[in-house]
Amino acid sequence: MIVDERYTTYLNSLYPELSPVLKEIQKEAIETYVPIIRPETINLLQLLIKMNQPKNILEVGAAVGFSANLMAEAAGDEVKITTIENYLPRIPIANANFKRTGRDGQITLLEGDAMEILPTLEGPFDFIFMDAAKGQYINFWPEVKRLIKDGGVIVTDNVLQDGDIIESRFAITRRNRTIHKRMRDYLYELTHDEGFSTTILPLGDGVSISVKGKK
């Protein structure tokens, strides 16, 4: 835990419950060990969507469609969501979940590697949510920057690696050192890019919020 678990448990108890269908999708994901956004991140994402009222959303990392459905519910029926997923076993589950919520007409799932798909997209998008392979965020960044509109918001989940991000690379297991370095590089890039204003919150597994400046 990055934040004392007692605070997290208490704060999560205050937030409104999910709609029944989202609650079921969340429960199924947890039971099958699919990584989805944590309860505190759910509340933040809903808040940011409602504050910014985007009409065109891009998600990198659909998993089983939980967060895309969450964003669609928060943004309303007029929003268009494009989501990308590379892991084949999860794609039919995500599509089934979009039909299950009645949002298959407004959510489009693109199958394949985001590194190959992102350059083919035109945008601009009002809101981009990244929740994919953490070691690839730094590689996604140039295309994500291109695709977000002026004044648009980019949210990235899982940026603090359960607190490991503050550790020396020598304190990290050898197999995780590449991801550790790439995430540090990504956070440095975010916070030093003059075209964006960024904050990083120790919430869930760490969330960054970046707003592109208006020209």
PDB file of C-alpha atoms in Angstrom:
ATOM      1  CA  MET A   1       0.000   0.000   0.000  1.00  0.00           C
ATOM      2  CA  ILE A   2       1.212   3.497  -0.807  1.00  0.00           C
ATOM      3  CA  VAL A   3      -1.297   5.119   1.554  1.00  0.00           C
ATOM      4  CA  ASP A   4      -2.184   3.600   4.949  1.00  0.00           C
ATOM      5  CA  GLU A   5      -4.788   0.935   4.268  1.00  0.00           C
ATOM      6  CA  ARG A   6      -7.028   2.276   7.048  1.00  0.00           C
ATOM      7  CA  TYR A   7      -7.429   5.616   5.245  1.00  0.00           C
ATOM      8  CA  THR A   8      -8.093   3.865   1.941  1.00  0.00           C
ATOM      9  CA  THR A   9     -10.700   1.541   3.450  1.00  0.00           C
ATOM     10  CA  TYR A  10     -12.472   4.410   5.192  1.00  0.00           C
ATOM     11  CA  LEU A  11     -12.528   6.684   2.154  1.00  0.00           C
ATOM     12  CA  ASN A  12     -13.696   3.901  -0.146  1.00  0.00           C
ATOM     13  CA  SER A  13     -16.579   3.250   2.243  1.00  0.00           C
ATOM     14  CA  LEU A  14     -17.823   6.810   1.635  1.00  0.00           C
ATOM     15  CA  TYR A  15     -18.062   6.616  -2.147  1.00  0.00           C
ATOM     16  CA  PRO A  16     -21.353   5.697  -3.874  1.00  0.00           C
ATOM     17  CA  GLU A  17     -21.766   2.100  -4.988  1.00  0.00           C
ATOM     18  CA  LEU A  18     -21.309   1.122  -8.602  1.00  0.00           C
ATOM     19  CA  SER A  19     -24.305   0.377 -10.769  1.00  0.00           C
ATOM     20  CA  PRO A  20     -25.377  -3.294 -10.486  1.00  0.00           C
ATOM     21  CA  VAL A  21     -23.951  -4.303 -13.866  1.00  0.00           C
ATOM     22  CA  LEU A  22     -20.588  -2.630 -13.223  1.00  0.00           C
ATOM     23  CA  LYS A  23     -20.483  -4.222  -9.794  1.00  0.00           C
ATOM     24  CA  GLU A  24     -20.961  -7.648 -11.405  1.00  0.00           C
ATOM     25  CA  ILE A  25     -18.235  -7.019 -13.987  1.00  0.00           C
ATOM     26  CA  GLN A  26     -15.903  -5.841 -11.216  1.00  0.00           C
ATOM     27  CA  LYS A  27     -16.664  -8.931  -9.105  1.00  0.00           C
ATOM     28  CA  GLU A  28     -16.027 -11.285 -12.016  1.00  0.00           C
ATOM     29  CA  ALA A  29     -12.735  -9.568 -12.849  1.00  0.00           C
ATOM     30  CA  ILE A  30     -11.515  -9.854  -9.264  1.00  0.00           C
ATOM     31  CA  GLU A  31     -12.532 -13.520  -9.062  1.00  0.00           C
ATOM     32  CA  THR A  32     -10.626 -14.332 -12.268  1.00  0.00           C
ATOM     33  CA  TYR A  33      -7.559 -12.263 -11.269  1.00  0.00           C
ATOM     34  CA  VAL A  34      -7.957  -9.709 -14.033  1.00  0.00           C
ATOM     35  CA  PRO A  35      -6.208  -6.456 -13.029  1.00  0.00           C
ATOM     36  CA  ILE A  36      -8.735  -3.621 -13.065  1.00  0.00           C
ATOM     37  CA  ILE A  37      -8.654  -0.168 -11.514  1.00  0.00           C
ATOM     38  CA  ARG A  38      -8.891   0.015  -7.739  1.00  0.00           C
ATOM     39  CA  PRO A  39     -11.935   1.480  -5.925  1.00  0.00           C
ATOM     40  CA  GLU A  40     -10.216   4.767  -5.100  1.00  0.00           C
ATOM     41  CA  THR A  41      -9.121   5.141  -8.722  1.00  0.00           C
ATOM     42  CA  ILE A  42     -12.679   4.428  -9.839  1.00  0.00           C
ATOM     43  CA  ASN A  43     -13.932   7.439  -7.899  1.00  0.00           C
ATOM     44  CA  LEU A  44     -11.171   9.694  -9.251  1.00  0.00           C
ATOM     45  CA  LEU A  45     -11.809   8.631 -12.847  1.00  0.00           C
ATOM     46  CA  GLN A  46     -15.544   9.236 -12.509  1.00  0.00           C
ATOM     47  CA  LEU A  47     -14.858  12.676 -11.049  1.00  0.00           C
ATOM     48  CA  LEU A  48     -12.420  13.667 -13.801  1.00  0.00           C
ATOM     49  CA  ILE A  49     -14.823  12.511 -16.505  1.00  0.00           C
ATOM     50  CA  LYS A  50     -17.682  14.516 -15.017  1.00  0.00           C
ATOM     51  CA  MET A  51     -15.481  17.595 -14.536  1.00  0.00           C
ATOM     52  CA  ASN A  52     -14.127  17.601 -18.081  1.00  0.00           C
ATOM     53  CA  GLN A  53     -17.213  16.281 -19.911  1.00  0.00           C
ATOM     54  CA  PRO A  54     -15.259  14.695 -22.772  1.00  0.00           C
ATOM     55  CA  LYS A  55     -17.033  13.572 -25.916  1.00  0.00           C
ATOM     56  CA  ASN A  56     -14.200  11.563 -27.457  1.00  0.00           C
ATOM     57  CA  ILE A  57     -12.228   9.246 -25.155  1.00  0.00           C
ATOM     58  CA  LEU A  58      -9.291   6.954 -25.862  1.00  0.00           C
ATOM     59  CA  GLU A  59      -8.329   4.121 -23.537  1.00  0.00           C
ATOM     60  CA  VAL A  60      -5.095   2.156 -23.852  1.00  0.00           C
ATOM     61  CA  GLY A  61      -5.701  -1.183 -22.154  1.00  0.00           C
ATOM     62  CA  ALA A  62      -9.284  -2.448 -22.196  1.00  0.00           C
ATOM     63  CA  ALA A  63      -8.790  -5.664 -20.183  1.00  0.00           C
ATOM     64  CA  VAL A  64     -12.377  -6.946 -19.751  1.00  0.00           C
ATOM     65  CA  GLY A  65     -14.033  -3.594 -20.457  1.00  0.00           C
ATOM     66  CA  PHE A  66     -14.667  -2.487 -16.884  1.00  0.00           C
ATOM     67  CA  SER A  67     -13.067   0.955 -17.054  1.00  0.00           C
ATOM     68  CA  ALA A  68     -14.430   1.739 -20.541  1.00  0.00           C
ATOM     69  CA  ASN A  69     -17.932   0.949 -19.299  1.00  0.00           C
ATOM     70  CA  LEU A  70     -17.281   3.036 -16.186  1.00  0.00           C
ATOM     71  CA  MET A  71     -16.200   6.041 -18.264  1.00  0.00           C
ATOM     72  CA  ALA A  72     -19.152   5.656 -20.624  1.00  0.00           C
ATOM     73  CA  GLU A  73     -21.541   5.592 -17.684  1.00  0.00           C
ATOM     74  CA  ALA A  74     -19.929   8.685 -16.139  1.00  0.00           C
ATOM     75  CA  ALA A  75     -19.780  10.625 -19.420  1.00  0.00           C
ATOM     76  CA  GLY A  76     -23.207   9.752 -20.783  1.00  0.00           C
ATOM     77  CA  ASP A  77     -24.647   8.206 -23.911  1.00  0.00           C
ATOM     78  CA  GLU A  78     -23.229  10.783 -26.347  1.00  0.00           C
ATOM     79  CA  VAL A  79     -19.584  10.008 -25.566  1.00  0.00           C
ATOM     80  CA  LYS A  80     -17.538   8.015 -28.059  1.00  0.00           C
ATOM     81  CA  ILE A  81     -14.937   5.672 -26.570  1.00  0.00           C
ATOM     82  CA  THR A  82     -12.148   3.904 -28.435  1.00  0.00           C
ATOM     83  CA  THR A  83     -10.249   1.284 -26.449  1.00  0.00           C
ATOM     84  CA  ILE A  84      -7.237  -0.857 -27.340  1.00  0.00           C
ATOM     85  CA  GLU A  85      -6.481  -4.378 -26.112  1.00  0.00           C
ATOM     86  CA  ASN A  86      -3.681  -6.734 -27.077  1.00  0.00           C
ATOM     87  CA  TYR A  87      -4.350  -9.784 -24.869  1.00  0.00           C
ATOM     88  CA  LEU A  88      -6.500 -12.087 -27.004  1.00  0.00           C
ATOM     89  CA  PRO A  89      -8.275 -14.056 -24.226  1.00  0.00           C
ATOM     90  CA  ARG A  90      -9.752 -10.845 -22.791  1.00  0.00           C
ATOM     91  CA  ILE A  91     -11.039  -9.348 -26.038  1.00  0.00           C
ATOM     92  CA  PRO A  92     -14.231 -11.458 -26.356  1.00  0.00           C
ATOM     93  CA  ILE A  93     -14.974 -10.892 -22.664  1.00  0.00           C
ATOM     94  CA  ALA A  94     -14.635  -7.123 -23.092  1.00  0.00           C
ATOM     95  CA  ASN A  95     -16.894  -7.108 -26.153  1.00  0.00           C
ATOM     96  CA  ALA A  96     -19.442  -9.236 -24.302  1.00  0.00           C
ATOM     97  CA  ASN A  97     -19.356  -6.778 -21.410  1.00  0.00           C
ATOM     98  CA  PHE A  98     -19.998  -3.870 -23.774  1.00  0.00           C
ATOM     99  CA  LYS A  99     -23.075  -5.668 -25.077  1.00  0.00           C
ATOM    100  CA  ARG A 100     -24.085  -6.532 -21.535  1.00  0.00           C
ATOM    101  CA  THR A 101     -24.199  -2.859 -20.553  1.00  0.00           C
ATOM    102  CA  GLY A 102     -25.851  -1.850 -23.828  1.00  0.00           C
ATOM    103  CA  ARG A 103     -22.840   0.288 -24.751  1.00  0.00           C
ATOM    104  CA  ASP A 104     -21.438  -1.747 -27.626  1.00  0.00           C
ATOM    105  CA  GLY A 105     -22.667   0.967 -29.982  1.00  0.00           C
ATOM    106  CA  GLN A 106     -20.586   3.685 -28.349  1.00  0.00           C
ATOM    107  CA  ILE A 107     -17.468   1.736 -27.348  1.00  0.00           C
ATOM    108  CA  THR A 108     -15.154   0.483 -30.111  1.00  0.00           C
ATOM    109  CA  LEU A 109     -12.485  -2.062 -29.213  1.00  0.00           C
ATOM    110  CA  LEU A 110      -9.402  -2.133 -31.427  1.00  0.00           C
ATOM    111  CA  GLU A 111      -7.537  -5.435 -31.251  1.00  0.00           C
ATOM    112  CA  GLY A 112      -3.752  -5.404 -31.309  1.00  0.00           C
ATOM    113  CA  ASP A 113      -0.565  -3.816 -30.047  1.00  0.00           C
ATOM    114  CA  ALA A 114      -1.049  -0.197 -28.997  1.00  0.00           C
ATOM    115  CA  MET A 115       2.389   0.651 -30.402  1.00  0.00           C
ATOM    116  CA  GLU A 116       1.068  -0.292 -33.837  1.00  0.00           C
ATOM    117  CA  ILE A 117      -2.465   1.059 -33.435  1.00  0.00           C
ATOM    118  CA  LEU A 118      -1.781   4.482 -31.894  1.00  0.00           C
ATOM    119  CA  PRO A 119       0.046   5.863 -34.982  1.00  0.00           C
ATOM    120  CA  THR A 120      -2.983   4.957 -37.131  1.00  0.00           C
ATOM    121  CA  LEU A 121      -5.429   7.016 -35.044  1.00  0.00           C
ATOM    122  CA  GLU A 122      -6.275  10.580 -35.973  1.00  0.00           C
ATOM    123  CA  GLY A 123      -7.950  12.076 -32.917  1.00  0.00           C
ATOM    124  CA  PRO A 124      -8.033  14.507 -31.388  1.00  0.00           C
ATOM    125  CA  PHE A 125      -9.301  13.007 -28.158  1.00  0.00           C
ATOM    126  CA  ASP A 126     -10.601  15.031 -25.218  1.00  0.00           C
ATOM    127  CA  PHE A 127      -9.544  12.463 -22.616  1.00  0.00           C
ATOM    128  CA  ILE A 128      -7.034   9.608 -22.685  1.00  0.00           C
ATOM    129  CA  PHE A 129      -6.802   6.901 -20.030  1.00  0.00           C
ATOM    130  CA  MET A 130      -3.741   4.650 -20.019  1.00  0.00           C
ATOM    131  CA  ASP A 131      -3.926   1.402 -18.074  1.00  0.00           C
ATOM    132  CA  ALA A 132      -1.790  -1.036 -20.026  1.00  0.00           C
ATOM    133  CA  ALA A 133       1.717  -2.513 -19.828  1.00  0.00           C
ATOM    134  CA  LYS A 134       3.555  -0.185 -17.472  1.00  0.00           C
ATOM    135  CA  GLY A 135       6.881  -0.647 -19.201  1.00  0.00           C
ATOM    136  CA  GLN A 136       5.384   0.694 -22.441  1.00  0.00           C
ATOM    137  CA  TYR A 137       4.038   4.025 -21.158  1.00  0.00           C
ATOM    138  CA  ILE A 138       7.222   5.855 -22.098  1.00  0.00           C
ATOM    139  CA  ASN A 139       6.933   4.418 -25.640  1.00  0.00           C
ATOM    140  CA  PHE A 140       3.243   5.351 -25.933  1.00  0.00           C
ATOM    141  CA  TRP A 141       3.839   8.934 -24.821  1.00  0.00           C
ATOM    142  CA  PRO A 142       4.818  10.545 -28.190  1.00  0.00           C
ATOM    143  CA  GLU A 143       1.651   9.249 -29.877  1.00  0.00           C
ATOM    144  CA  VAL A 144      -0.569   9.982 -26.890  1.00  0.00           C
ATOM    145  CA  LYS A 145       0.751  13.567 -26.888  1.00  0.00           C
ATOM    146  CA  ARG A 146      -0.107  13.860 -30.558  1.00  0.00           C
ATOM    147  CA  LEU A 147      -3.625  12.530 -30.093  1.00  0.00           C
ATOM    148  CA  ILE A 148      -4.780  14.640 -27.133  1.00  0.00           C
ATOM    149  CA  LYS A 149      -6.432  17.966 -27.903  1.00  0.00           C
ATOM    150  CA  ASP A 150      -5.317  21.299 -26.442  1.00  0.00           C
ATOM    151  CA  GLY A 151      -6.797  21.458 -22.955  1.00  0.00           C
ATOM    152  CA  GLY A 152      -7.316  17.678 -22.966  1.00  0.00           C
ATOM    153  CA  VAL A 153      -6.572  15.382 -20.048  1.00  0.00           C
ATOM    154  CA  ILE A 154      -4.325  12.310 -19.919  1.00  0.00           C
ATOM    155  CA  VAL A 155      -4.683   9.975 -16.935  1.00  0.00           C
ATOM    156  CA  THR A 156      -2.203   7.152 -16.364  1.00  0.00           C
ATOM    157  CA  ASP A 157      -2.805   4.414 -13.802  1.00  0.00           C
ATOM    158  CA  ASN A 158      -0.293   2.278 -11.857  1.00  0.00           C
ATOM    159  CA  VAL A 159       2.610   4.725 -12.004  1.00  0.00           C
ATOM    160  CA  LEU A 160       4.051   4.161  -8.513  1.00  0.00           C
ATOM    161  CA  GLN A 161       4.412   0.373  -8.676  1.00  0.00           C
ATOM    162  CA  ASP A 162       3.097  -0.219  -5.147  1.00  0.00           C
ATOM    163  CA  GLY A 163       5.711   2.213  -3.850  1.00  0.00           C
ATOM    164  CA  ASP A 164       8.681   0.532  -5.542  1.00  0.00           C
ATOM    165  CA  ILE A 165       9.195   3.593  -7.745  1.00  0.00           C
ATOM    166  CA  ILE A 166      11.014   5.407  -4.911  1.00  0.00           C
ATOM    167  CA  GLU A 167      13.457   2.551  -4.359  1.00  0.00           C
ATOM    168  CA  SER A 168      16.954   2.364  -5.783  1.00  0.00           C
ATOM    169  CA  ARG A 169      17.163   0.136  -8.852  1.00  0.00           C
ATOM    170  CA  PHE A 170      19.465  -2.108  -6.806  1.00  0.00           C
ATOM    171  CA  ALA A 171      16.651  -2.704  -4.312  1.00  0.00           C
ATOM    172  CA  ILE A 172      14.385  -3.908  -7.127  1.00  0.00           C
ATOM    173  CA  THR A 173      14.439  -7.530  -8.242  1.00  0.00           C
ATOM    174  CA  ARG A 174      16.450  -7.933 -11.412  1.00  0.00           C
ATOM    175  CA  ARG A 175      13.441  -8.976 -13.503  1.00  0.00           C
ATOM    176  CA  ASN A 176      11.613  -5.732 -12.588  1.00  0.00           C
ATOM    177  CA  ARG A 177      14.479  -3.296 -13.148  1.00  0.00           C
ATOM    178  CA  THR A 178      13.616  -2.501 -16.765  1.00  0.00           C
ATOM    179  CA  ILE A 179      10.009  -1.602 -15.875  1.00  0.00           C
ATOM    180  CA  HIS A 180      11.260   0.392 -12.867  1.00  0.00           C
ATOM    181  CA  LYS A 181      13.615   2.456 -15.057  1.00  0.00           C
ATOM    182  CA  ARG A 182      11.040   2.979 -17.804  1.00  0.00           C
ATOM    183  CA  MET A 183       8.428   4.167 -15.316  1.00  0.00           C
ATOM    184  CA  ARG A 184      10.875   6.597 -13.767  1.00  0.00           C
ATOM    185  CA  ASP A 185      11.711   7.858 -17.254  1.00  0.00           C
ATOM    186  CA  TYR A 186       8.004   8.221 -18.002  1.00  0.00           C
ATOM    187  CA  LEU A 187       7.277  10.211 -14.848  1.00  0.00           C
ATOM    188  CA  TYR A 188      10.261  12.473 -15.537  1.00  0.00           C
ATOM    189  CA  GLU A 189       9.028  13.018 -19.095  1.00  0.00           C
ATOM    190  CA  LEU A 190       5.518  13.850 -17.888  1.00  0.00           C
ATOM    191  CA  THR A 191       6.617  16.331 -15.269  1.00  0.00           C
ATOM    192  CA  HIS A 192       9.201  18.050 -17.473  1.00  0.00           C
ATOM    193  CA  ASP A 193       7.199  18.353 -20.680  1.00  0.00           C
ATOM    194  CA  GLU A 194       6.554  22.096 -21.084  1.00  0.00           C
ATOM    195  CA  GLY A 195       3.407  21.416 -23.069  1.00  0.00           C
ATOM    196  CA  PHE A 196       1.689  19.773 -20.097  1.00  0.00           C
ATOM    197  CA  SER A 197       0.851  20.447 -16.469  1.00  0.00           C
ATOM    198  CA  THR A 198       1.080  17.235 -14.463  1.00  0.00           C
ATOM    199  CA  THR A 199       0.389  16.043 -10.960  1.00  0.00           C
ATOM    200  CA  ILE A 200       1.018  12.580  -9.513  1.00  0.00           C
ATOM    201  CA  LEU A 201      -1.249  11.245  -6.787  1.00  0.00           C
ATOM    202  CA  PRO A 202      -0.332   8.437  -4.344  1.00  0.00           C
ATOM    203  CA  LEU A 203      -3.779   6.959  -4.810  1.00  0.00           C
ATOM    204  CA  GLY A 204      -4.464   3.324  -5.660  1.00  0.00           C
ATOM    205  CA  ASP A 205      -1.214   2.242  -7.284  1.00  0.00           C
ATOM    206  CA  GLY A 206      -0.396   5.820  -8.231  1.00  0.00           C
ATOM    207  CA  VAL A 207      -2.166   7.974 -10.799  1.00  0.00           C
ATOM    208  CA  SER A 208      -0.774  10.783 -12.942  1.00  0.00           C
ATOM    209  CA  ILE A 209      -2.998  13.510 -14.369  1.00  0.00           C
ATOM    210  CA  SER A 210      -1.668  15.645 -17.210  1.00  0.00           C
ATOM    211  CA  VAL A 211      -3.412  18.566 -18.913  1.00  0.00           C
ATOM    212  CA  LYS A 212      -2.204  19.773 -22.287  1.00  0.00           C
ATOM    213  CA  GLY A 213      -1.732  23.528 -22.480  1.00  0.00           C
ATOM    214  CA  LYS A 214      -3.846  25.567 -24.848  1.00  0.00           C
ATOM    215  CA  LYS A 215      -2.066  27.355 -27.656  1.00  0.00           C
TER     216      LYS A 215
END
